[in-house]
Short mmCIF file of C-alpha atoms and ligand atoms in Angstrom, two decimals:
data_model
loop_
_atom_site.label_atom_id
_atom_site.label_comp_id
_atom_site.label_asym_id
_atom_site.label_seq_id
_atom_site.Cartn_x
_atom_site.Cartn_y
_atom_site.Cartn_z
CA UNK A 148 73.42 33.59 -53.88
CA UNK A 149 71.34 36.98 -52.18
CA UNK A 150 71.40 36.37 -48.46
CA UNK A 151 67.58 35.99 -47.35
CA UNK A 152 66.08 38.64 -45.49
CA UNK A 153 65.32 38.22 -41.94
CA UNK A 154 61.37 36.70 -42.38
CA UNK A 155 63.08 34.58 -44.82
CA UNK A 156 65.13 32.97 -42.46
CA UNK A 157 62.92 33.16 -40.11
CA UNK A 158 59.90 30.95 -42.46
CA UNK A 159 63.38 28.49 -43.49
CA UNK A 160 64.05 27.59 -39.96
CA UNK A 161 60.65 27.03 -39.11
CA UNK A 162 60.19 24.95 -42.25
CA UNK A 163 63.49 22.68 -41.27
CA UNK A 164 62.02 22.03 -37.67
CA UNK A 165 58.82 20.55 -39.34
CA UNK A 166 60.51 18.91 -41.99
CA UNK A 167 63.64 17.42 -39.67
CA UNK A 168 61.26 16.71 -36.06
CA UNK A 169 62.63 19.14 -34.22
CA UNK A 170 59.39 20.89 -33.38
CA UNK A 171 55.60 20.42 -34.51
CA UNK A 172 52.67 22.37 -33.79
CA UNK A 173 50.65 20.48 -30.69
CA UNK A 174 47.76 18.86 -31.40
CA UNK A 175 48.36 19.50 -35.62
CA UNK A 176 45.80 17.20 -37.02
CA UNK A 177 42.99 18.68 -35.33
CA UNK A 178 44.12 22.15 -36.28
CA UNK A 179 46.47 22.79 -33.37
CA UNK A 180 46.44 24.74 -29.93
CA UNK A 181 47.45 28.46 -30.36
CA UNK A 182 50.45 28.53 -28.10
CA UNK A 183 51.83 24.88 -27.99
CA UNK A 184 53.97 23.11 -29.23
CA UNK A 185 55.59 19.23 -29.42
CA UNK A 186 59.31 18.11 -29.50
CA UNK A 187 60.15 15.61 -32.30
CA UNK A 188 62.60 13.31 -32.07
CA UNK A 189 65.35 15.80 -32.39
CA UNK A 190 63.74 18.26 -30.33
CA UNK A 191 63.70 16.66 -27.73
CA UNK A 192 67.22 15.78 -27.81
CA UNK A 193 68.47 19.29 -28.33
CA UNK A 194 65.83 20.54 -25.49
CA UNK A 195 67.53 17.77 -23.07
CA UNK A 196 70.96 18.53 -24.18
CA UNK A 197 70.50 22.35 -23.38
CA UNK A 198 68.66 21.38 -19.69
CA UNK A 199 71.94 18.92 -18.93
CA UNK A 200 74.34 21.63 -19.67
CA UNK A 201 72.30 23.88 -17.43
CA UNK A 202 72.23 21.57 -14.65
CA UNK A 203 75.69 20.73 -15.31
CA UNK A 204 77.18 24.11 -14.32
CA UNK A 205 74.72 25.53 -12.32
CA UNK A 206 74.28 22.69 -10.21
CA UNK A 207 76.91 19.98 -10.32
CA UNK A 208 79.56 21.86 -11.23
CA UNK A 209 78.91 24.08 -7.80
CA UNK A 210 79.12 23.76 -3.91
CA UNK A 211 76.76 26.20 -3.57
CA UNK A 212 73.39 25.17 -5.49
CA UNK A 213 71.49 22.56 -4.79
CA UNK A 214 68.52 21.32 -7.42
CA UNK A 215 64.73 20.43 -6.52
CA UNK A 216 61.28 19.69 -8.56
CA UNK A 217 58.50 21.55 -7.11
CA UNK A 218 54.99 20.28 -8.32
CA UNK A 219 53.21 22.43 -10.98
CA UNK A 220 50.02 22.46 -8.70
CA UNK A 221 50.24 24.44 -5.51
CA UNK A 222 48.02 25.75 -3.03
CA UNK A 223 46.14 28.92 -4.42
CA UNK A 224 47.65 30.83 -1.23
CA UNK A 225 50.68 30.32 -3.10
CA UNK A 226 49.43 32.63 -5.39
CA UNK A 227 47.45 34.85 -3.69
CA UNK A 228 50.92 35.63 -1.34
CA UNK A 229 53.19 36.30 -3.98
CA UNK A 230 50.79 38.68 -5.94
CA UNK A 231 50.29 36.43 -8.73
CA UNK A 232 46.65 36.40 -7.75
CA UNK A 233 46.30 40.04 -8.07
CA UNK A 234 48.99 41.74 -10.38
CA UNK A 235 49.98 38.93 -12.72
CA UNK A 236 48.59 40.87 -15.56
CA UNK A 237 48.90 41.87 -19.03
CA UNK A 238 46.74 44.86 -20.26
CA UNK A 239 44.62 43.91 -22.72
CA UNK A 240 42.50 45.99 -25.32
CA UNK A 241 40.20 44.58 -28.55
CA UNK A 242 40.12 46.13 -31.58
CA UNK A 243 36.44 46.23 -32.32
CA UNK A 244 36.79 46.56 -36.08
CA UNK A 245 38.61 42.86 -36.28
CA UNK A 246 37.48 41.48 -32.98
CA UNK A 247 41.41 40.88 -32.19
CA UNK A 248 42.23 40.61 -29.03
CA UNK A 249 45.58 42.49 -28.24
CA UNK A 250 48.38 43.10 -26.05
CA UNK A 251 48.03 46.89 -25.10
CA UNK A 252 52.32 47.16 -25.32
CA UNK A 253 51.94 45.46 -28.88
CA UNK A 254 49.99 48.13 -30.95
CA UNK A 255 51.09 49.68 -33.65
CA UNK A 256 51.64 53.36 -33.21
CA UNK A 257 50.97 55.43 -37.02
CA UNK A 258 51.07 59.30 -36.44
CA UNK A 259 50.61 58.84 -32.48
CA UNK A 260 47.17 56.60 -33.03
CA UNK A 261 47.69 53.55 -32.05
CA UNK A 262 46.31 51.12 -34.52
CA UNK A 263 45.43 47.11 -34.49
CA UNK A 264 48.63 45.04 -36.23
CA UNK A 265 45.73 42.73 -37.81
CA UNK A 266 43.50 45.29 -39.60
CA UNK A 267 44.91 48.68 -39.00
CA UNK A 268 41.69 49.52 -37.42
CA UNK A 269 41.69 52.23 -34.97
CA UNK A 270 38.35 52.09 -32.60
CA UNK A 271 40.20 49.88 -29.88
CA UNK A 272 38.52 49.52 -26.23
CA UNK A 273 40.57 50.74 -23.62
CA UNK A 274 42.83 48.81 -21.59
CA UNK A 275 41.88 46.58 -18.86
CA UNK A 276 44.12 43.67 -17.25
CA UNK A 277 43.96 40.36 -18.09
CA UNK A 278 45.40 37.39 -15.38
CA UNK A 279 47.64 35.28 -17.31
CA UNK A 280 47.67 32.35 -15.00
CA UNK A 281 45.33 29.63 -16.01
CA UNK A 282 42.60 28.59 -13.70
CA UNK A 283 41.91 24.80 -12.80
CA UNK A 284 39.65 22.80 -10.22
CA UNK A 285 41.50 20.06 -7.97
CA UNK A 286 39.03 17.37 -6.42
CA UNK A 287 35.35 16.66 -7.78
CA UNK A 288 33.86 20.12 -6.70
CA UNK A 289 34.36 22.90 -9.26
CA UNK A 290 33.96 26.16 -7.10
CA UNK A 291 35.82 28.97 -5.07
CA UNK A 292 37.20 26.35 -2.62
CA UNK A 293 38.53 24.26 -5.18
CA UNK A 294 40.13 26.90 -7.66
CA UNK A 295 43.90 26.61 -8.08
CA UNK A 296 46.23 28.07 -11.25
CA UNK A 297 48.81 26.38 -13.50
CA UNK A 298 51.82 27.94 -12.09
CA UNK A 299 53.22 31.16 -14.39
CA UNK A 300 56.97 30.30 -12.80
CA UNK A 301 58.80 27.51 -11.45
CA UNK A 302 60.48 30.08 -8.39
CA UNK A 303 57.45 29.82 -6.10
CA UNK A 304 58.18 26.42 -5.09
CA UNK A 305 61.37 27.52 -4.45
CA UNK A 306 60.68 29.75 -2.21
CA UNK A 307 57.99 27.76 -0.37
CA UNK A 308 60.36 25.05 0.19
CA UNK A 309 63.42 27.04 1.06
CA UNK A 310 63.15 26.29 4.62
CA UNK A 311 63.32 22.48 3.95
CA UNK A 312 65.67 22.33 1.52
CA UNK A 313 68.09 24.57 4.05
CA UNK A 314 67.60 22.14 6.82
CA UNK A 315 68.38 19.58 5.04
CA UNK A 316 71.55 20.38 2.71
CA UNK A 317 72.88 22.22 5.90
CA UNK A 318 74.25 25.22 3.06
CA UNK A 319 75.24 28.23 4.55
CA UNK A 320 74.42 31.79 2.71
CA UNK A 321 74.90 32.26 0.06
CA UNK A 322 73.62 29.28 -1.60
CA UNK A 323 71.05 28.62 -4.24
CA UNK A 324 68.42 26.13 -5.41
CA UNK A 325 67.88 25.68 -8.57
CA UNK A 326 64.79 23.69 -10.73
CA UNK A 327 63.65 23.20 -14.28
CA UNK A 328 60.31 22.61 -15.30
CA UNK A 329 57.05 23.49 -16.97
CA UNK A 330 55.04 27.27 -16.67
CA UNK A 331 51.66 28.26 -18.09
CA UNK A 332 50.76 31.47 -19.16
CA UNK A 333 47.67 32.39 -21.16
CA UNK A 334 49.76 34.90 -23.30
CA UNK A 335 47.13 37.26 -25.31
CA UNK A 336 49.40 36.84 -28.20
CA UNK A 337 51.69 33.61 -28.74
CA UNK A 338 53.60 34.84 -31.53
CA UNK A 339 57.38 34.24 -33.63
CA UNK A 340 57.29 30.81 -33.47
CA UNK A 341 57.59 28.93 -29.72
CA UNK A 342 59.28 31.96 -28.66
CA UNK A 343 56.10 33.54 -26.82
CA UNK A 344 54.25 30.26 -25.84
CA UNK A 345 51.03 29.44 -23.52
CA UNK A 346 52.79 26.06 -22.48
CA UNK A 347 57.17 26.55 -21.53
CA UNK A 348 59.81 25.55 -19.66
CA UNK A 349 62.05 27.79 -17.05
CA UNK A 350 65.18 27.11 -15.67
CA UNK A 351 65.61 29.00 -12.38
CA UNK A 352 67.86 29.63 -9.88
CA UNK A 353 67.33 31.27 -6.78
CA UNK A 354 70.26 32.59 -5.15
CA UNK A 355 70.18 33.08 -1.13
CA UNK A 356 72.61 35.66 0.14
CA UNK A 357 72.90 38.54 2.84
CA UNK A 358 71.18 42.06 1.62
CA UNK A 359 74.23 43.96 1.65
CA UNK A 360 75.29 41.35 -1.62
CA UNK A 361 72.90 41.44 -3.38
CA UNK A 362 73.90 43.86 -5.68
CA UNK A 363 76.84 42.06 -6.23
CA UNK A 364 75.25 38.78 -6.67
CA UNK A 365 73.52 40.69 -9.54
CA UNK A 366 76.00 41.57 -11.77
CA UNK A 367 78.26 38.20 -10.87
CA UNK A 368 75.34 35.61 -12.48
CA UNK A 369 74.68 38.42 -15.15
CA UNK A 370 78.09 37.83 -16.22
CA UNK A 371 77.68 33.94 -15.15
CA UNK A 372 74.51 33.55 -17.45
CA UNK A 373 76.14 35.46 -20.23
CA UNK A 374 79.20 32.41 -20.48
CA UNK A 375 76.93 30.42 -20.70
CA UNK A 376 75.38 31.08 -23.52
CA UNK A 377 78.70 31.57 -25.22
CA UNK A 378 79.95 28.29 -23.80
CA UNK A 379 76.78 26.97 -25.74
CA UNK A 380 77.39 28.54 -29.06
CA UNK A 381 76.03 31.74 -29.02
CA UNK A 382 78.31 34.16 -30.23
CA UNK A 383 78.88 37.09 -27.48
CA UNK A 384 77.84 40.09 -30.28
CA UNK A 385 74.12 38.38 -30.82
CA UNK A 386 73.91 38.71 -26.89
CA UNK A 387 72.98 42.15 -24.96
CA UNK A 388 72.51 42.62 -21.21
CA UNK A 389 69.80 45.01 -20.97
CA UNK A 390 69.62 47.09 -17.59
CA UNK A 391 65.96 47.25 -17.03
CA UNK A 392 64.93 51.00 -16.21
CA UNK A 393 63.67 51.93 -12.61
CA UNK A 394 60.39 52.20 -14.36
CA UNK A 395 59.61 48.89 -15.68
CA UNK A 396 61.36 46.75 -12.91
CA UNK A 397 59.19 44.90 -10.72
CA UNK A 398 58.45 47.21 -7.40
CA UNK A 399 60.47 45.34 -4.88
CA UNK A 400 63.29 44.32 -7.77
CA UNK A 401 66.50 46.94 -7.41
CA UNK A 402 68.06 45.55 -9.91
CA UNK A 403 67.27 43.43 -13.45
CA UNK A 404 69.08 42.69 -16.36
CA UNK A 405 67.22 41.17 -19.33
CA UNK A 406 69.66 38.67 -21.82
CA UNK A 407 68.44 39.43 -24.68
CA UNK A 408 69.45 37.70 -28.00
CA UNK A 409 68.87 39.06 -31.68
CA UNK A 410 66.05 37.00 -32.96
CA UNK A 411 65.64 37.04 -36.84
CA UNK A 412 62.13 38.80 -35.84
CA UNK A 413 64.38 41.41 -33.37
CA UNK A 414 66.04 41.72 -30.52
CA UNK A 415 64.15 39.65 -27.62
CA UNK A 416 64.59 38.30 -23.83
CA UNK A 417 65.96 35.07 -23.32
CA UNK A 418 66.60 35.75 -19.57
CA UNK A 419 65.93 37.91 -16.58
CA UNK A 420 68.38 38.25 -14.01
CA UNK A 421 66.86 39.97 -11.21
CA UNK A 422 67.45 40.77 -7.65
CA UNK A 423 63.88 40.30 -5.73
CA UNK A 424 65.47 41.43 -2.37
CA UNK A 425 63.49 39.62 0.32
CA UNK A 426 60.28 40.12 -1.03
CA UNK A 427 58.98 36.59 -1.93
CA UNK A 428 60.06 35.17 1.25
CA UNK A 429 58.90 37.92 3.16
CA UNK A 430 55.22 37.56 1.63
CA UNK A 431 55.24 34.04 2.40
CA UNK A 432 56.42 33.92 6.28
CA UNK A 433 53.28 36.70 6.23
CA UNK A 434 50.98 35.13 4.44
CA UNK A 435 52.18 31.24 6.09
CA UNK A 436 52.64 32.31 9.72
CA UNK A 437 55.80 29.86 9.24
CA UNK A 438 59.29 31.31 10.11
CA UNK A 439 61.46 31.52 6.83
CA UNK A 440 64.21 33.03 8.50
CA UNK A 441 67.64 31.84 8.55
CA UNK A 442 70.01 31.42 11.43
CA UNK A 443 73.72 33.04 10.96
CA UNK A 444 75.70 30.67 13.58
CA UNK A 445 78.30 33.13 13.70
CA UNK A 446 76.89 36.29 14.79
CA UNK A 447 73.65 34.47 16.42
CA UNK A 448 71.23 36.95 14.05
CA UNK A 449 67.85 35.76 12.63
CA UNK A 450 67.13 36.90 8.95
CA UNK A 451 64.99 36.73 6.12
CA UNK A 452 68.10 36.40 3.21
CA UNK A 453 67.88 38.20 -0.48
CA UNK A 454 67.22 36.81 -3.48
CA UNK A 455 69.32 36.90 -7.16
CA UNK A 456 67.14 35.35 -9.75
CA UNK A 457 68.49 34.14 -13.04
CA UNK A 458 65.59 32.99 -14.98
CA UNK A 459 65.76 31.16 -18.29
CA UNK A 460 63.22 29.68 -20.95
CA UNK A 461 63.92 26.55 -22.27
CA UNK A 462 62.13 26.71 -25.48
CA UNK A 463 63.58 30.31 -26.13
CA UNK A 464 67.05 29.07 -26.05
CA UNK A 465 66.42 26.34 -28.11
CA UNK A 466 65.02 28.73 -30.60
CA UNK A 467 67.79 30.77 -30.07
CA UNK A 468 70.32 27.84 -30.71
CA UNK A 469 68.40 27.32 -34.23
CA UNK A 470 68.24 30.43 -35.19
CA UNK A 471 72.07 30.51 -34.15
CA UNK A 472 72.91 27.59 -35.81
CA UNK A 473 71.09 28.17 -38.96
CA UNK A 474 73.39 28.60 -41.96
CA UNK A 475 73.37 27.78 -45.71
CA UNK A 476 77.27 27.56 -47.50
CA UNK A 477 78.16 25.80 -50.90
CA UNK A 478 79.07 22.44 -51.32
CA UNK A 479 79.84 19.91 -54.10
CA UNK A 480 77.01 17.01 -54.94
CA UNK A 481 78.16 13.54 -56.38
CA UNK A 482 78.94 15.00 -59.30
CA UNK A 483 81.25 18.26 -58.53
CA UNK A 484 78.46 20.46 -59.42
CA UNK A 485 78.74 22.78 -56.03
CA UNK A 486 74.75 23.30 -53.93
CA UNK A 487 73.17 24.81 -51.78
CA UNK A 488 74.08 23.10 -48.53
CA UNK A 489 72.09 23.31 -45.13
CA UNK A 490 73.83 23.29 -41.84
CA UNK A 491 72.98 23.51 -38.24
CA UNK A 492 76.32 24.50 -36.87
CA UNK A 493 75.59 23.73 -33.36
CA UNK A 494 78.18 23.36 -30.61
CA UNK A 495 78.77 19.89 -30.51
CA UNK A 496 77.82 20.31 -27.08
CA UNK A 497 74.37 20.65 -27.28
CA UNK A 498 74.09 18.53 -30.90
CA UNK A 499 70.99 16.37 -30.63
CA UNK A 500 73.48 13.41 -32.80
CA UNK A 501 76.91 13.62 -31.58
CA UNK A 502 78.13 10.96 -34.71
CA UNK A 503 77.07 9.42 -37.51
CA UNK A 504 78.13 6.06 -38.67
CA UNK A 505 77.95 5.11 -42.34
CA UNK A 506 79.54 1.75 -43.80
CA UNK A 507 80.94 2.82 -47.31
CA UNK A 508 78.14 0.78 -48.82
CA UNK A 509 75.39 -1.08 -47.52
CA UNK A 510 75.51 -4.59 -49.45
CA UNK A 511 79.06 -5.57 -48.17
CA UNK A 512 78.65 -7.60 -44.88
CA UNK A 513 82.24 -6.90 -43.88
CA UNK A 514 81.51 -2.85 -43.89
CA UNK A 515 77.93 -2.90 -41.98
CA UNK A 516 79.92 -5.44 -39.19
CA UNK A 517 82.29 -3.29 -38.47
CA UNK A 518 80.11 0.00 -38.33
CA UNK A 519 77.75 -1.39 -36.56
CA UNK A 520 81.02 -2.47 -33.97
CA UNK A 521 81.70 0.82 -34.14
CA UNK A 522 78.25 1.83 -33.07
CA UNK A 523 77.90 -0.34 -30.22
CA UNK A 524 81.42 1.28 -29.07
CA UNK A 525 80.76 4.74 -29.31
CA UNK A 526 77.09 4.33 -27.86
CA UNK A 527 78.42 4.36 -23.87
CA UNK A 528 79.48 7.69 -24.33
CA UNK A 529 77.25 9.75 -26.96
CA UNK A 530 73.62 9.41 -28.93
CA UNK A 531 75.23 7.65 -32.02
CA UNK A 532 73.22 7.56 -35.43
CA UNK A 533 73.53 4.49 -38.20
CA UNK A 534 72.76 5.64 -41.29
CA UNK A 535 73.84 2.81 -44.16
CA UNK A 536 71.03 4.39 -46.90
CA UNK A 537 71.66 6.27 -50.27
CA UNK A 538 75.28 7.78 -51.52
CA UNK A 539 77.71 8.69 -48.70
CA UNK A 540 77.20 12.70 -49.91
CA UNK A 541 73.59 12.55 -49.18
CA UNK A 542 73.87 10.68 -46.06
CA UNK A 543 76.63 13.36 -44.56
CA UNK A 544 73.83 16.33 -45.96
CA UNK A 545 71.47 14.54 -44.16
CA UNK A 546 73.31 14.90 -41.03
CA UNK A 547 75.08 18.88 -41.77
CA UNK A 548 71.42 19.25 -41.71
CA UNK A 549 70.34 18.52 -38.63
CA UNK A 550 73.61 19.67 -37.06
CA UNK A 551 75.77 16.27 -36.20
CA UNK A 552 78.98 17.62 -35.76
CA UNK A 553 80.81 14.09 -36.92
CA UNK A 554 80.41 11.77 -39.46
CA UNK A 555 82.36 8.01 -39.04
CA UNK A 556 82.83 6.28 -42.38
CA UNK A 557 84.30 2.47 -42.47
CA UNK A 558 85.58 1.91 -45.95
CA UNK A 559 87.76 -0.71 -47.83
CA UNK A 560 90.48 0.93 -45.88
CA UNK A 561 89.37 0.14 -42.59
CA UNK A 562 88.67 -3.29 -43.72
CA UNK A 563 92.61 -3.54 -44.41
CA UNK A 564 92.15 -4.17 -48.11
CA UNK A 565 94.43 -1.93 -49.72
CA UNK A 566 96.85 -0.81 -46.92
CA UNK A 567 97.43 -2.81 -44.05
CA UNK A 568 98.86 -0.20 -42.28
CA UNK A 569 95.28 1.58 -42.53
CA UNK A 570 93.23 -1.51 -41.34
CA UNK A 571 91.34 -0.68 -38.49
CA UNK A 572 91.32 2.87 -38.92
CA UNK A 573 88.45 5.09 -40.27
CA UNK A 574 87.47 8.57 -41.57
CA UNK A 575 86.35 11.51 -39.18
CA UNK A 576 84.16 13.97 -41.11
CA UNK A 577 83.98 17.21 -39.20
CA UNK A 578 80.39 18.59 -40.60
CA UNK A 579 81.81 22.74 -40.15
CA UNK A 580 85.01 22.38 -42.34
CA UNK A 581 84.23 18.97 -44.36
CA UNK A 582 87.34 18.31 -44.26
CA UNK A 583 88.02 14.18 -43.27
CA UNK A 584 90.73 12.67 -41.46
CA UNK A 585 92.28 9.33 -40.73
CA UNK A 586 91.70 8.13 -37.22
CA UNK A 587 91.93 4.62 -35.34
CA UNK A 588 88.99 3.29 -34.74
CA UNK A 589 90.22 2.44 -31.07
CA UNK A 590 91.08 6.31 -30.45
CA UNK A 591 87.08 7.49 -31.75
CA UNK A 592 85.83 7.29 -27.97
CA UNK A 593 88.50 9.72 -26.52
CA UNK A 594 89.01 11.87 -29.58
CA UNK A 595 85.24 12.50 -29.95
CA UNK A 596 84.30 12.95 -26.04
CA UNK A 597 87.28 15.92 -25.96
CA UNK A 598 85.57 17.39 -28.94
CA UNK A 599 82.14 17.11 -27.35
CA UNK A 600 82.35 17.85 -23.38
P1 ATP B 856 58.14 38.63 -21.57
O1 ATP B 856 58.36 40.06 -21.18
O2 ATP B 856 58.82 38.22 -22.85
O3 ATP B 856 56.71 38.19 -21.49
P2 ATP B 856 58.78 38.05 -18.90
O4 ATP B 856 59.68 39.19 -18.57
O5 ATP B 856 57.37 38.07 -18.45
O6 ATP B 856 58.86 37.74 -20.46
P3 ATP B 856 59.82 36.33 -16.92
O7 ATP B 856 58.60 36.37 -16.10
O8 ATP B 856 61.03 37.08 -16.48
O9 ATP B 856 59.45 36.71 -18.43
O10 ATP B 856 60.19 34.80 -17.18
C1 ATP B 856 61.51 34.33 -17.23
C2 ATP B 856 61.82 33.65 -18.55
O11 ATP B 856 60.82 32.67 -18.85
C3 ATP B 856 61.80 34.58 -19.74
O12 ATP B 856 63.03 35.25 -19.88
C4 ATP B 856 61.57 33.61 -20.87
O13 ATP B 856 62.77 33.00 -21.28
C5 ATP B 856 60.66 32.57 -20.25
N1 ATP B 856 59.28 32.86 -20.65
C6 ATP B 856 58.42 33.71 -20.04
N2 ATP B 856 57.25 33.74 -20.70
C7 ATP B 856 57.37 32.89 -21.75
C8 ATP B 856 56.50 32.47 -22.79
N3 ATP B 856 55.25 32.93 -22.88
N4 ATP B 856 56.95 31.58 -23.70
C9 ATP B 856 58.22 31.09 -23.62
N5 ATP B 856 59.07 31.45 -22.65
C10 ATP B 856 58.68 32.33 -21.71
#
């Protein structure tokens, strides 16, 4: 078997998140949206597995953060003060043979002309900036005084907020408040899949601390951010912390890292870490007239703390844990003949199914009671799928598929038929190696949960 090539892979996966529900194109039978996209039934899963775990250790797992969910409408101010309003550009030029319209940074560059990716043509209009944000009307009037954007980042509500969420978790610096949630930009290009979409999620901490840590609280959630991703099956080598030059950092940043990950289209950002200094809250006790200064008991000073801001897409990881997971190895059918078999080796972790349970066959009463017992005993603790359809083989492909880490089978055996000294007990498939053991049934909670948490 050749290994596919990279858009190979690349035109699988995307074929298997169709095909399985993990993702669909928004709005498909009407042609779709350029830019969206919809979570299927195992999208979703994987999508709310990945946000738990995030919450999980960067939240509840911490003294020091504490969460919130800022609304996705704010008051255009909001914007206007943290230069949104003004600089939250991409340049823009359209090739004039195609009509494309392109990302300036995105051309393709043939002898030092810089050509359209579409047609290859070359007259291209020069580059002018295009505001990403996307504009909306709140109330009945649709003018000036009613104009407000789709927010481009979860972080401003953040930092609006950060004087009420200090007063009232009484943290002292450094601390951080972290939030998940949805961001619009009206990317020029969505492109590779949902990895550059109009419609995302972030996940976004901002950490408070004194200026002369800053740097340090840099490099300590760079390093932070980067077990993480190990810690949810991404292997350390398909991970690179990029040190953003001086020259494409944001003006008041003195310090970024990009995560990157290696996409089968390339190498790509899942993640800036950035140090903002005091900048945002500093434009917004301008802009506000409101103090946002904070109080050091200790040495009776008054203010404005830095910022460290790891910020993560949603939707890219989730790519990235596909693409990651992706893998085709050999197996044997019904028959011994060995196939091509599909697997999603994700982390159990972040699995959208934790376990399968399949009665040996579906017309013996005895077999679907007791897996479906086995369901209803397993289900307090993990998503639990009951599959009783088709040979055993095809139902366990069905699941390497999709990535379930375990498969449950209740035989004769368990039923105490031909052993007694096996009644009761079942066998554990693990989906990597295949291999099956012998476990009682009474032991599945604990022995799973340690495999999964
Ligand atoms: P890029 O350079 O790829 O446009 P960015 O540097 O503008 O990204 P940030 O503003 O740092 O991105 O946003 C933080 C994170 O939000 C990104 O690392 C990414 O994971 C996610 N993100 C940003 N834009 C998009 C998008 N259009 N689609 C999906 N995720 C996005």
């Amino acid at each position: 078997m050749s290994e596919p090539t990279d858009s190979q892979r690349m035109e699988k996966i995307v074929s298997l998140c169709k095909r399985r529900g993990f993702i669909f194109q928004s709005s498909e039978i009407y042609g779709g949206l350029n830019g969206c996209w919809d979570y299927g039934p195992l999208g979703v899963e994987l999508k709310r597995n990945l946000k738990n775990y995030w919450w999980r250790v960067v939240v509840h797992e911490r003294d020091d953060v504490v969460g919130m969910d800022g609304s996705i409408l704010m008051n255009r101010a909001v914007w206007k003060a943290s230069g949104h309003e003004d600089t939250f550009t991409d340049p823009m030029v359209d090739c004039r043979s195609c009509k494309a319209r392109l990302r300036a940074d995105q051309l393709v560059e043939k002898k030092g002309i810089k050509q359209c990716p579409n047609c290859g043509g070359k007259d291209l209009t020069s580059p002018r900036a295009f505001n990403l944000m996307f504009k909306t009307f709140v109330g009945a009037t649709e003018d000036e005084s009613s104009l407000t954007y789709l927010r481009p980042e979860t972080a401003q509500s953040i930092f609006v907020q950060f004087k009420s969420v200090l007063e009232v978790s009484r943290k002292k610096l450094p601390f951080g408040i972290a939030q998940i949630g949805k961001a619009f930009r009206n990317e020029i290009n969505p492109r590779n899949f949902t990895f550059r979409s109009r419609e995302f999620e972030q996940m976004e901490l901002e950490y408070f601390c004194r200026a002369e840590e800053g740097m340090q609280w840099l490099d300590y959630w760079k390093e932070e951010r980067l077990k993480f991703y190990e810690n949810i099956g991404i292997a350390r080598d398909n991970l690179h912390a990029l040190t953003v030059p001086d020259e494409e950092r944001a003006f008041y940043s003195k310090g970024t890292y990009d995560i990157e990950y290696d996409f089968p289209f390339g190498r790509q950002e899942l993640e800036g870490v950035a140090y903002r200094t005091d900048y945002d809250l500093s434009q917004h006790q301008k802009a506000s007239g409101k103090s946002l200064e904070y109080f050091d008991e200790e040495t009776k000073q008054r203010f404005i703390p830095h910022v460290v801001e790891p910020s993560a897409g949603v939707d890219r990881t989730v790519l990235a844990l596909i693409c990651e997971a992706y893998s085709e190895d050999e197996a044997p059918d019904e028959k011994g003949k060995m196939e091509t078999r599909i697997v999603l080796r994700f982390h159990p972790r972040i699995a959208p199914i934790k376990c399968a349970v399949f009665p040996l066959l579906k017309n013996k009463e005895p077999l679907v009671a007791k897996a479906k017992e086995i369901v209803a005993l397993l289900r307090p603790h993990m998503y639990v799928f009951y599959d009783e359809t088709g040979a055993i083989g095809r139902r366990y492909r069905r699941q390497d598929e999709i990535g379930t880490p375990f498969g449950v089978t209740v035989d004769f055996e368990t039923l105490g038929e031909k052993d007694p000294a096996l009644r009761d007990t079942v066998t554990l498939r693990d989906r990597d190696s295949m291999k099956q053991e012998r476990v009682p049934v009474k032991d599945l909670p604990s022995i799973l949960v340690s495999r999964i948490s």
